[in-house]
The first five atom37 places (N, CA, C, CB, O) and aatype in JSON, in Angstrom:
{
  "aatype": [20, 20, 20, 20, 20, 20, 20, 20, 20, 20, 20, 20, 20, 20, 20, 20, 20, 20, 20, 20, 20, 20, 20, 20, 20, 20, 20, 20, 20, 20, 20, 20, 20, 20, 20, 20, 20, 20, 20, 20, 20, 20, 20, 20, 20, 20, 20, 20, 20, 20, 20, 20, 20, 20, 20, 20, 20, 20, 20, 20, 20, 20, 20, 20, 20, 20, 20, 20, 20, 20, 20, 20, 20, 20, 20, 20, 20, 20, 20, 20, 20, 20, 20, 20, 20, 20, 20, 20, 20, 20, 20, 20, 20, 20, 20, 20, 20, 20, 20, 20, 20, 20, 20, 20, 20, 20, 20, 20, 20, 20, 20, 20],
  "atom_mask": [
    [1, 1, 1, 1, 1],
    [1, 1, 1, 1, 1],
    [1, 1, 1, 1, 1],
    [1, 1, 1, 1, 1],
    [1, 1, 1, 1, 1],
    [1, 1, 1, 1, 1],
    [1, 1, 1, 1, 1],
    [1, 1, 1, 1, 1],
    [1, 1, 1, 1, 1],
    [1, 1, 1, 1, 1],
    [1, 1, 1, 1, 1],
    [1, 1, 1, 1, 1],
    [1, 1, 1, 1, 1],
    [1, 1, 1, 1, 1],
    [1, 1, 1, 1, 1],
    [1, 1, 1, 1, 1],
    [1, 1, 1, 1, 1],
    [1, 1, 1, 1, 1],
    [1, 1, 1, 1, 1],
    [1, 1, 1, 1, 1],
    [1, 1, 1, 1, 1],
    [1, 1, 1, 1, 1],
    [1, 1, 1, 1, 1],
    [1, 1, 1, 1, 1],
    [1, 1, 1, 1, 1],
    [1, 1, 1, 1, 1],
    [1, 1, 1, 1, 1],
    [1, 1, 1, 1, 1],
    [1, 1, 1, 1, 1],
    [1, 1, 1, 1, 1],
    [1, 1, 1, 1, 1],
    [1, 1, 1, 1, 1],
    [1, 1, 1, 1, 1],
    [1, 1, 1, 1, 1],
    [1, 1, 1, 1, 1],
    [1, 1, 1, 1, 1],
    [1, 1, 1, 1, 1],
    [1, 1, 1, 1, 1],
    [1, 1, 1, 1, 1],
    [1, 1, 1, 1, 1],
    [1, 1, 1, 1, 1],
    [1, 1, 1, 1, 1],
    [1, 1, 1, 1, 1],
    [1, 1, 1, 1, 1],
    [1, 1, 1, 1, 1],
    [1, 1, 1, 1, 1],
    [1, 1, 1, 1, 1],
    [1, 1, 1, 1, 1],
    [1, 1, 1, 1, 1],
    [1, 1, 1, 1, 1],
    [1, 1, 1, 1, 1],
    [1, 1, 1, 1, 1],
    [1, 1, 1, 1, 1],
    [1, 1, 1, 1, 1],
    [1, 1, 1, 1, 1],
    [1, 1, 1, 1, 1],
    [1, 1, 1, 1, 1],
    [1, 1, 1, 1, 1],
    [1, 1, 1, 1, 1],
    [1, 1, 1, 1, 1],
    [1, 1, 1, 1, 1],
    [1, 1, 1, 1, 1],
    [1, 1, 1, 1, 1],
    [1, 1, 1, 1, 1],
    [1, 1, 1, 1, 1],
    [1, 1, 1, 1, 1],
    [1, 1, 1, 1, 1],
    [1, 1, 1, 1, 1],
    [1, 1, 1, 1, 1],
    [1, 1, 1, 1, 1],
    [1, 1, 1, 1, 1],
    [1, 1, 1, 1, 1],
    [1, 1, 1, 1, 1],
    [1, 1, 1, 1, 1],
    [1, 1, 1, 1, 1],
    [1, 1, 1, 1, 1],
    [1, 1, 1, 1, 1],
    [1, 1, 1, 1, 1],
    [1, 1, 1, 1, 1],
    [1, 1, 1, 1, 1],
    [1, 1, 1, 1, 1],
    [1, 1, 1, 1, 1],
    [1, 1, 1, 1, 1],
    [1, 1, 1, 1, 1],
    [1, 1, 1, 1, 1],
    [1, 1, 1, 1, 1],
    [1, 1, 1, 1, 1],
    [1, 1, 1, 1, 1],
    [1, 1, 1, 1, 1],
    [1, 1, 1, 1, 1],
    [1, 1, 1, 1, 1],
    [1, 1, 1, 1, 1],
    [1, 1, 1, 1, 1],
    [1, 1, 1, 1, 1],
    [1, 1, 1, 1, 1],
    [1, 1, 1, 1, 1],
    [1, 1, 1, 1, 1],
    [1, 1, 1, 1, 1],
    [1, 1, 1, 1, 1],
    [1, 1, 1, 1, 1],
    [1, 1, 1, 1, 1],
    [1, 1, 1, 1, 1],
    [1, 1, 1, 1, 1],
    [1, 1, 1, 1, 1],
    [1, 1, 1, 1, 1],
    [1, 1, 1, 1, 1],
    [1, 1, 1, 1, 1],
    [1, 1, 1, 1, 1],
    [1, 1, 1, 1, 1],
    [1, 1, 1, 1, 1],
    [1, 1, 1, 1, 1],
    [1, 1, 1, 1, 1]
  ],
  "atom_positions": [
    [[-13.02, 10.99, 8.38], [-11.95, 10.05, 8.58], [-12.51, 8.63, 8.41], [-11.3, 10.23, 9.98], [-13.62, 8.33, 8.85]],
    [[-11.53, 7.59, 7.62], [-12.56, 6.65, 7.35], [-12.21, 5.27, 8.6], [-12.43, 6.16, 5.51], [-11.22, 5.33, 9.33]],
    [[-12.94, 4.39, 8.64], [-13.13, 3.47, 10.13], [-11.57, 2.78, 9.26], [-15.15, 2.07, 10.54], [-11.12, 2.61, 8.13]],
    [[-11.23, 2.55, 10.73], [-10.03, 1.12, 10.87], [-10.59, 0.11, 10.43], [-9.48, 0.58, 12.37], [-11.81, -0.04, 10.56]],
    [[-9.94, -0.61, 9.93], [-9.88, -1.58, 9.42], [-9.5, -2.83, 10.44], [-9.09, -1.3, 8.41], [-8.71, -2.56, 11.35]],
    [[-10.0, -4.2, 10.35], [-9.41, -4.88, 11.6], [-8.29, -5.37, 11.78], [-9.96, -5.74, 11.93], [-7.87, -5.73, 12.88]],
    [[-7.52, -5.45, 10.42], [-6.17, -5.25, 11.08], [-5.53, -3.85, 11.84], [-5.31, -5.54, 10.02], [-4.7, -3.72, 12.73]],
    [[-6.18, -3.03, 11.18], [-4.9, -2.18, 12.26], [-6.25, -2.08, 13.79], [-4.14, 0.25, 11.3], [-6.28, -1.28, 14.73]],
    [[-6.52, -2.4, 13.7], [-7.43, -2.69, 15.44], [-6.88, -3.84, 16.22], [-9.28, -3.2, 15.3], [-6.66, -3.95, 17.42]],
    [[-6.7, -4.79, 15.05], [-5.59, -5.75, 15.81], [-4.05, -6.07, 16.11], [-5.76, -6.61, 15.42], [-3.48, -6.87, 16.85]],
    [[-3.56, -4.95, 15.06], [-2.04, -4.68, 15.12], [-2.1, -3.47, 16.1], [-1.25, -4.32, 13.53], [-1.24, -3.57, 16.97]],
    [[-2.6, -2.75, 16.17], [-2.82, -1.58, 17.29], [-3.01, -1.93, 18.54], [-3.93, -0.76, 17.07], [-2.34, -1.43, 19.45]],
    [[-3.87, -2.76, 18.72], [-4.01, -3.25, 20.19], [-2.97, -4.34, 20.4], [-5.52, -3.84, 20.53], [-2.42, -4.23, 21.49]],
    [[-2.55, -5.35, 19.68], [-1.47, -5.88, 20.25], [-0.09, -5.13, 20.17], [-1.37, -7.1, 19.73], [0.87, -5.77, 20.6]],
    [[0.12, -3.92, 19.7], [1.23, -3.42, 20.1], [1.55, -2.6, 21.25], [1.53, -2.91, 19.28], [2.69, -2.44, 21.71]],
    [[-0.09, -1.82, 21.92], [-0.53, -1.45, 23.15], [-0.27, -2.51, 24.05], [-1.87, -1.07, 23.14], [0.63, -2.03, 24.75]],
    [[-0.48, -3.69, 24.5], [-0.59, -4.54, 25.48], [1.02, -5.16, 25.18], [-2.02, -5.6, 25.37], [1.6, -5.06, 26.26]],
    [[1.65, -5.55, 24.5], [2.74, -6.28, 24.51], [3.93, -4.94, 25.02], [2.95, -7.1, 22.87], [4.79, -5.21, 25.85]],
    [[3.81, -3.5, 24.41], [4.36, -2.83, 24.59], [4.75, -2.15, 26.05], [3.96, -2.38, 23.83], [5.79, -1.63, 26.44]],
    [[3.59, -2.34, 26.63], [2.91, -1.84, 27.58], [3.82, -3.0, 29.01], [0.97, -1.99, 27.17], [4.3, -2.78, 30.12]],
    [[3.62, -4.25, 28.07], [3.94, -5.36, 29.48], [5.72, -5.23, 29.17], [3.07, -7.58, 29.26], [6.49, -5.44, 30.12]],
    [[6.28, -4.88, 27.8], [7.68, -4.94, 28.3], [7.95, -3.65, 28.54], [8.71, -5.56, 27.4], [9.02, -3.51, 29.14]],
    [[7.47, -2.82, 28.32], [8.13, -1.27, 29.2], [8.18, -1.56, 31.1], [6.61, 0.46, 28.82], [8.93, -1.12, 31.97]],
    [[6.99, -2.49, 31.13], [6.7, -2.59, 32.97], [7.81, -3.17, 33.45], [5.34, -3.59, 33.6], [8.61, -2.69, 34.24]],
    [[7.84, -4.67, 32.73], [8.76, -4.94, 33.13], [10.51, -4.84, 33.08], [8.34, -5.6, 33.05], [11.42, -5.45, 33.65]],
    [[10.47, -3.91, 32.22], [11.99, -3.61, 31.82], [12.66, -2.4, 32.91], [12.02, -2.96, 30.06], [13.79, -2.38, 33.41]],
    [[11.45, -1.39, 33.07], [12.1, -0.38, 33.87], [11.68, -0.77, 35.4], [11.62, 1.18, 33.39], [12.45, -0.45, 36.3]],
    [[10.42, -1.48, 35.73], [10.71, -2.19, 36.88], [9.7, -1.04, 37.87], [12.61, -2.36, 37.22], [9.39, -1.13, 39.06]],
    [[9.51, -0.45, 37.3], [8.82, 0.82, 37.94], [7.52, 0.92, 38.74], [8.58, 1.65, 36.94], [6.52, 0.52, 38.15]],
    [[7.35, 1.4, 40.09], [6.38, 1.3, 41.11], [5.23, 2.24, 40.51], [6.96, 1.75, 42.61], [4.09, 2.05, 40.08]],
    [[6.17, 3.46, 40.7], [5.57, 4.94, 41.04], [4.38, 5.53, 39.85], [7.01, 6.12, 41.06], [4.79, 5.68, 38.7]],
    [[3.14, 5.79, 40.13], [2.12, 6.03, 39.69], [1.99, 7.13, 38.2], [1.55, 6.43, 40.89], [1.17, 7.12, 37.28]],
    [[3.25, 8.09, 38.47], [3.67, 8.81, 37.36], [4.66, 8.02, 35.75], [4.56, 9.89, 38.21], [4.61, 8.15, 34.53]],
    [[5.59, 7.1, 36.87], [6.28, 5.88, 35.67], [5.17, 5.13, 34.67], [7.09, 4.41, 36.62], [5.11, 5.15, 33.44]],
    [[4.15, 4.32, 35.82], [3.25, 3.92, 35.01], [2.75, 4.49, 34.77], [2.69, 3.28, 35.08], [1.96, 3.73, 34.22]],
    [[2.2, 5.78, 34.56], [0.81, 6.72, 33.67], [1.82, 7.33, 31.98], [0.08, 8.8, 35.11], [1.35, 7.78, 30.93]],
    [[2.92, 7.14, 32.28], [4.39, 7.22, 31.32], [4.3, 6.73, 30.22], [5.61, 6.56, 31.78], [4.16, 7.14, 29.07]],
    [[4.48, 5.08, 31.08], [4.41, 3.69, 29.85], [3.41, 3.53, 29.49], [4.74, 2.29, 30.16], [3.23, 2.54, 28.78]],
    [[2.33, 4.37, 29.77], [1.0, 3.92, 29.74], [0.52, 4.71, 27.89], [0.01, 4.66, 31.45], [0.03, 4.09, 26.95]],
    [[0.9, 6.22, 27.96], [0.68, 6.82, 26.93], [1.74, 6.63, 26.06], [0.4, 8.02, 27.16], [1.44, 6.82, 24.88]],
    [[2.98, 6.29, 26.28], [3.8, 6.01, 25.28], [3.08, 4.65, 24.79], [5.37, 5.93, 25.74], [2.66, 4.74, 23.64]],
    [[2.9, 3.69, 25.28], [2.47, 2.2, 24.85], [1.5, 2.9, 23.61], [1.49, 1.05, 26.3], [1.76, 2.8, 22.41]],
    [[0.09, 3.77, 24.28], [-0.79, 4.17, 23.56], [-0.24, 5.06, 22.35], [-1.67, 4.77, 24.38], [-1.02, 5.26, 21.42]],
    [[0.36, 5.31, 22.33], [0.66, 6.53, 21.39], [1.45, 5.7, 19.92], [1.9, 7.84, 22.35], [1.3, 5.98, 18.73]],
    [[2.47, 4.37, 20.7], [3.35, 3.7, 19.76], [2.14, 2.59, 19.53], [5.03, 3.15, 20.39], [2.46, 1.58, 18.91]],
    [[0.94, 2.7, 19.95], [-0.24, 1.66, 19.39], [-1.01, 2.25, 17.89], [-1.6, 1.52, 20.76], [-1.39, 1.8, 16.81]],
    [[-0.94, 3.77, 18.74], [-1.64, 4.13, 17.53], [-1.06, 4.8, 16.09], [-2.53, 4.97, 18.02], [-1.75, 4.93, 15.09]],
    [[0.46, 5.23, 16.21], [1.23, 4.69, 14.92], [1.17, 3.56, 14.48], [2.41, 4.75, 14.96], [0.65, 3.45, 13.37]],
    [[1.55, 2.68, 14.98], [1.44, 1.01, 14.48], [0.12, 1.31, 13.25], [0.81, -0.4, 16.18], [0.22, 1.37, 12.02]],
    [[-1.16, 1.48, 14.17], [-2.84, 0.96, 13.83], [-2.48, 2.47, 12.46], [-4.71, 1.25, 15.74], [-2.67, 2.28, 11.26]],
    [[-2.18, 3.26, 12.77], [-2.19, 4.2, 11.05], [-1.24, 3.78, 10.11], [-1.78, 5.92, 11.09], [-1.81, 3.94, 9.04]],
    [[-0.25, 3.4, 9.92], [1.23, 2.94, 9.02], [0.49, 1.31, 8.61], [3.22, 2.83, 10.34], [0.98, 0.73, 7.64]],
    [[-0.28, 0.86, 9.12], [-0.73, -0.78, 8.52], [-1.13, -0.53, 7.26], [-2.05, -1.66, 9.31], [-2.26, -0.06, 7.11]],
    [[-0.22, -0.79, 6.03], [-0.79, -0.6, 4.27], [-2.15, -1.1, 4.44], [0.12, -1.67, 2.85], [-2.46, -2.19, 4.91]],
    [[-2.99, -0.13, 3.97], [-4.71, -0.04, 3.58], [-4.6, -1.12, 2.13], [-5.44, 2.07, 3.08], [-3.74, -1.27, 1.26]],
    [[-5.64, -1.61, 2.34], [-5.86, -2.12, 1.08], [-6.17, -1.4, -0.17], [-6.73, -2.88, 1.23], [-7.23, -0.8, 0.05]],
    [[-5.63, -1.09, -1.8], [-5.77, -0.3, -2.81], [-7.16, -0.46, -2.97], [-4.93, -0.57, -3.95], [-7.67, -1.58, -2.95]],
    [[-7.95, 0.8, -3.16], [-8.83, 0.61, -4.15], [-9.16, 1.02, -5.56], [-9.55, 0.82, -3.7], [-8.54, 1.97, -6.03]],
    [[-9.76, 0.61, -6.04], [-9.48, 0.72, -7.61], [-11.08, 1.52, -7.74], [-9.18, -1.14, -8.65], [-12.15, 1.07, -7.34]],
    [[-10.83, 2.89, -8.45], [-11.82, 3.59, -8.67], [-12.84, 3.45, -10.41], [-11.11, 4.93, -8.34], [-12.51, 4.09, -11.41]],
    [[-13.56, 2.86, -10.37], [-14.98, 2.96, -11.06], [-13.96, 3.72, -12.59], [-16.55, 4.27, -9.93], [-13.55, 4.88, -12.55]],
    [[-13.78, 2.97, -13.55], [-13.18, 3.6, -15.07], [-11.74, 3.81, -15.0], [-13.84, 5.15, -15.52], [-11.18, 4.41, -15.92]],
    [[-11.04, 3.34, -13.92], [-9.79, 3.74, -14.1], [-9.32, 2.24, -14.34], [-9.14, 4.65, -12.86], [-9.46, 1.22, -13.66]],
    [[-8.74, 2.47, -15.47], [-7.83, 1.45, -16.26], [-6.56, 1.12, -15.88], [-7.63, 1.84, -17.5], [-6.14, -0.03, -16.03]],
    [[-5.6, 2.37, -15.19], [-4.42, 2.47, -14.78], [-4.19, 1.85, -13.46], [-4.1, 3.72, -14.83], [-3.06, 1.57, -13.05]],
    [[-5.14, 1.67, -12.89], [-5.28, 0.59, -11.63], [-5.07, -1.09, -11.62], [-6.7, 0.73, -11.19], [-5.17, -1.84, -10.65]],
    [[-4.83, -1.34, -12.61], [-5.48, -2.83, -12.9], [-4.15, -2.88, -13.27], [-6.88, -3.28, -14.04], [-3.65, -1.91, -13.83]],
    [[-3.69, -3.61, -13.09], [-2.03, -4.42, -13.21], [-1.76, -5.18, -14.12], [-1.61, -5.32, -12.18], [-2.16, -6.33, -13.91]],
    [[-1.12, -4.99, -15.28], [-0.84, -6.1, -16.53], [-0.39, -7.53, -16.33], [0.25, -5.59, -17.41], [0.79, -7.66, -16.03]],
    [[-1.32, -8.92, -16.46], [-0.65, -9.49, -16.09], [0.86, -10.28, -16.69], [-1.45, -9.96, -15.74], [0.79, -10.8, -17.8]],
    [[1.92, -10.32, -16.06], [2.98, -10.57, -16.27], [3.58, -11.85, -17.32], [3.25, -10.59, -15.12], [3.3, -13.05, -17.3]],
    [[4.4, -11.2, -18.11], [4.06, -12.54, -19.49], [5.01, -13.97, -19.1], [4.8, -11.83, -21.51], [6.07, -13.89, -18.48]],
    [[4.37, -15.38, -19.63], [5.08, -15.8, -19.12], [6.77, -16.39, -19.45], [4.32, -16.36, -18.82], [7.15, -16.41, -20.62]],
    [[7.5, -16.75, -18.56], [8.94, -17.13, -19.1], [8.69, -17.66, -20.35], [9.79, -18.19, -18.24], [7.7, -18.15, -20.88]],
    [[10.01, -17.42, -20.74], [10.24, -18.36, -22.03], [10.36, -20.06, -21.82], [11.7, -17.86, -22.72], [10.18, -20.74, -22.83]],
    [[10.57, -20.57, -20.88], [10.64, -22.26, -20.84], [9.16, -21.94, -20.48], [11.84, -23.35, -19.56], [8.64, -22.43, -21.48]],
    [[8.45, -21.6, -19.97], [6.8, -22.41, -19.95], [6.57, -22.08, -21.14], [5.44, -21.9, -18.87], [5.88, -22.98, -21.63]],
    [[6.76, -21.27, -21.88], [6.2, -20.9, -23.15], [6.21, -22.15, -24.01], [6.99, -19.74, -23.81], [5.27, -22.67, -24.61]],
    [[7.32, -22.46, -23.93], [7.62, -23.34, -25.2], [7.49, -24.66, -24.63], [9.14, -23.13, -25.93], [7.24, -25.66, -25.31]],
    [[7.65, -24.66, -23.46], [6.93, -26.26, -22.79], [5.3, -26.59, -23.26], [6.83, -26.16, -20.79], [4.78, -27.64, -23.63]],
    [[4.69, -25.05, -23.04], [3.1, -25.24, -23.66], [2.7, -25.59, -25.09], [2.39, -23.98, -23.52], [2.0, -26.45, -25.61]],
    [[3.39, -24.64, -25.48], [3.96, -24.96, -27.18], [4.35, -26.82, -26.98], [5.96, -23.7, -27.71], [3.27, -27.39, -26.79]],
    [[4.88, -27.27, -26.98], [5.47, -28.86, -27.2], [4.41, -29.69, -26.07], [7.53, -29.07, -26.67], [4.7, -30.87, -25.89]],
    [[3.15, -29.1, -25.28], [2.53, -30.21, -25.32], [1.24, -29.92, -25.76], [2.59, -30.86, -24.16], [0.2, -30.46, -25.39]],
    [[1.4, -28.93, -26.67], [0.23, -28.54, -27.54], [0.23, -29.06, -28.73], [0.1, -27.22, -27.76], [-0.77, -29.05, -29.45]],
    [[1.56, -29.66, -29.14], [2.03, -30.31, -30.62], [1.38, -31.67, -30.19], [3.99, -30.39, -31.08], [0.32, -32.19, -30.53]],
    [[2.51, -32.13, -29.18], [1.94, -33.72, -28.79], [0.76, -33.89, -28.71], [2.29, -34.29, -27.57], [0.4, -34.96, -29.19]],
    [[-0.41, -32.98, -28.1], [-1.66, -33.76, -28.2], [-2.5, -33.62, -29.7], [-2.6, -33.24, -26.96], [-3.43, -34.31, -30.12]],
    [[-1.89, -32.59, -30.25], [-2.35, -32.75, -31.76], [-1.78, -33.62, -32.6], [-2.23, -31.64, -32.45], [-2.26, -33.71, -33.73]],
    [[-0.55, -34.51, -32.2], [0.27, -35.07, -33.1], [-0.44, -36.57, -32.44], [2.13, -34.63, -33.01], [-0.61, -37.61, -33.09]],
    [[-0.81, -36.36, -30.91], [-2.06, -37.79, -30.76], [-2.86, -37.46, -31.39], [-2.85, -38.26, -29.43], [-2.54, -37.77, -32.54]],
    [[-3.86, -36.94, -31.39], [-5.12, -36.96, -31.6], [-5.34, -37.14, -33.38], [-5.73, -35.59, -30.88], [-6.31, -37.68, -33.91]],
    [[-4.1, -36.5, -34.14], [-4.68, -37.44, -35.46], [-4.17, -38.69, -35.61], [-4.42, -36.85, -36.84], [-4.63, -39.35, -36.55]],
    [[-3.12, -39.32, -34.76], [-2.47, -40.31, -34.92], [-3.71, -41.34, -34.74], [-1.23, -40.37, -34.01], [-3.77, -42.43, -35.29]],
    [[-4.63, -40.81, -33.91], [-6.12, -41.51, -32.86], [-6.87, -41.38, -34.05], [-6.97, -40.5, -31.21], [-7.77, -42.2, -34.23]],
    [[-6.7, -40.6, -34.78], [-8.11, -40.28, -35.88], [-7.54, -41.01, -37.09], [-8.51, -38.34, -36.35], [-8.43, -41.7, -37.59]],
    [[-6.15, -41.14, -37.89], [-5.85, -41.91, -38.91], [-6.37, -43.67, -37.89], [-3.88, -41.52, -39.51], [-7.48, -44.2, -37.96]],
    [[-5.77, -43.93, -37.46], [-5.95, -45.6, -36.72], [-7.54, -45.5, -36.77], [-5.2, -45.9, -34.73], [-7.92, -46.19, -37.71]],
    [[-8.26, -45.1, -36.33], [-9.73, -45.1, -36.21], [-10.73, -45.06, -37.86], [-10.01, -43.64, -35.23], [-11.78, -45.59, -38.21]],
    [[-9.99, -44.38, -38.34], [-10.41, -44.18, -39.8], [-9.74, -45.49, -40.35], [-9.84, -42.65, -40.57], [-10.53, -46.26, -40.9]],
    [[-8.73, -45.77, -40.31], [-8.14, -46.78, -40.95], [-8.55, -48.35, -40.78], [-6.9, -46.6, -40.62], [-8.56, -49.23, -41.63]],
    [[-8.83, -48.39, -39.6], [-9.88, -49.35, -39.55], [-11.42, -49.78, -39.71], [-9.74, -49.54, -38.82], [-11.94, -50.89, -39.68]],
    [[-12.09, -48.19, -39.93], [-13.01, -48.56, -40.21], [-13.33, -48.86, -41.19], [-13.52, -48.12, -39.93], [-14.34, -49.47, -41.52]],
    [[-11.94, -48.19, -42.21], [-12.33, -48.63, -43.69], [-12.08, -50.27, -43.9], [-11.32, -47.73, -44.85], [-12.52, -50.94, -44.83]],
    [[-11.44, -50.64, -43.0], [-11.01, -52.21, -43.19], [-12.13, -53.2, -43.03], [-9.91, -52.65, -42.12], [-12.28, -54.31, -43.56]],
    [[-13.11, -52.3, -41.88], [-14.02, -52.79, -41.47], [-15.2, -52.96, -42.91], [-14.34, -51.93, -40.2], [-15.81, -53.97, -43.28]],
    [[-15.21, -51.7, -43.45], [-16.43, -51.61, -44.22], [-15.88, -52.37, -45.83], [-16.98, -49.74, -44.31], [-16.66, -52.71, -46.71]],
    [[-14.43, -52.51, -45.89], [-14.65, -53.29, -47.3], [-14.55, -54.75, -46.88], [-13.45, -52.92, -48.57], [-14.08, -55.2, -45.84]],
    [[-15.14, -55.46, -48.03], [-15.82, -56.73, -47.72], [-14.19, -57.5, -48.33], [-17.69, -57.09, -48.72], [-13.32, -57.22, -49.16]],
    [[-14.51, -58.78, -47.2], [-13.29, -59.63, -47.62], [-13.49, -60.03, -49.02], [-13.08, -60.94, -46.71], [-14.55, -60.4, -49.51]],
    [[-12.13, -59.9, -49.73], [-12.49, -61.01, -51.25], [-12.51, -61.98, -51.19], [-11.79, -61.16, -52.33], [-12.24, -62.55, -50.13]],
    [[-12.96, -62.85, -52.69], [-12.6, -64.4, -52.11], [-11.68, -65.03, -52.86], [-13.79, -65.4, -52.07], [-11.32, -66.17, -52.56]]
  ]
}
């Protein structure tokens, strides 16, 4: 059997003690048999709680079918990425003609 995990050690035990304090006080009860009652029901609805807590998946060594496709994205981010993938290419030669264009201005010599 494999060890608890600390959540269900901590969902288990706080459902023992919280369970435990409103059964006492709800039925109000003295008598040594009432409380030995609430006592194993508390325990018993602790330790359903601590087994039903979803385990974490594990994914076994070559299995491919484990691994989750990730999800494609909408169509507006798509095409939002698309249009600021244009714009920075539609800067960046706009940056490279101006840069070129002046250097050629630079390198021919004034006439006279």
């Amino acid at each position: 059997m494999p060890r608890p995990t600390a959540a269900q050690l901590a969902y288990g035990s706080c459902t023992v003690i919280f369970s435990t304090l409103a059964m006492l006080l709800l039925s109000q009860t003295s008598s040594g048999l009432g409380i030995a009652v609430i006592t194993l029901s508390a325990l018993a609805l602790g330790l359903l709680v601590a087994v039903t807590v979803p385990l974490p998946k594990r994914v076994r060594s070559g299995s491919l079918a484990a691994v989750p496709a990730p999800a494609p994205a909408p169509v507006q981010e798509r095409v939002s990425a698309q249009r600021e993938t244009a714009s920075v290419s539609a800067s960046v030669s706009s940056v490279s003609s101006v840069s070129s264009a002046s250097v050629s201005a630079v390198r021919e010599p004034a006439g006279p």
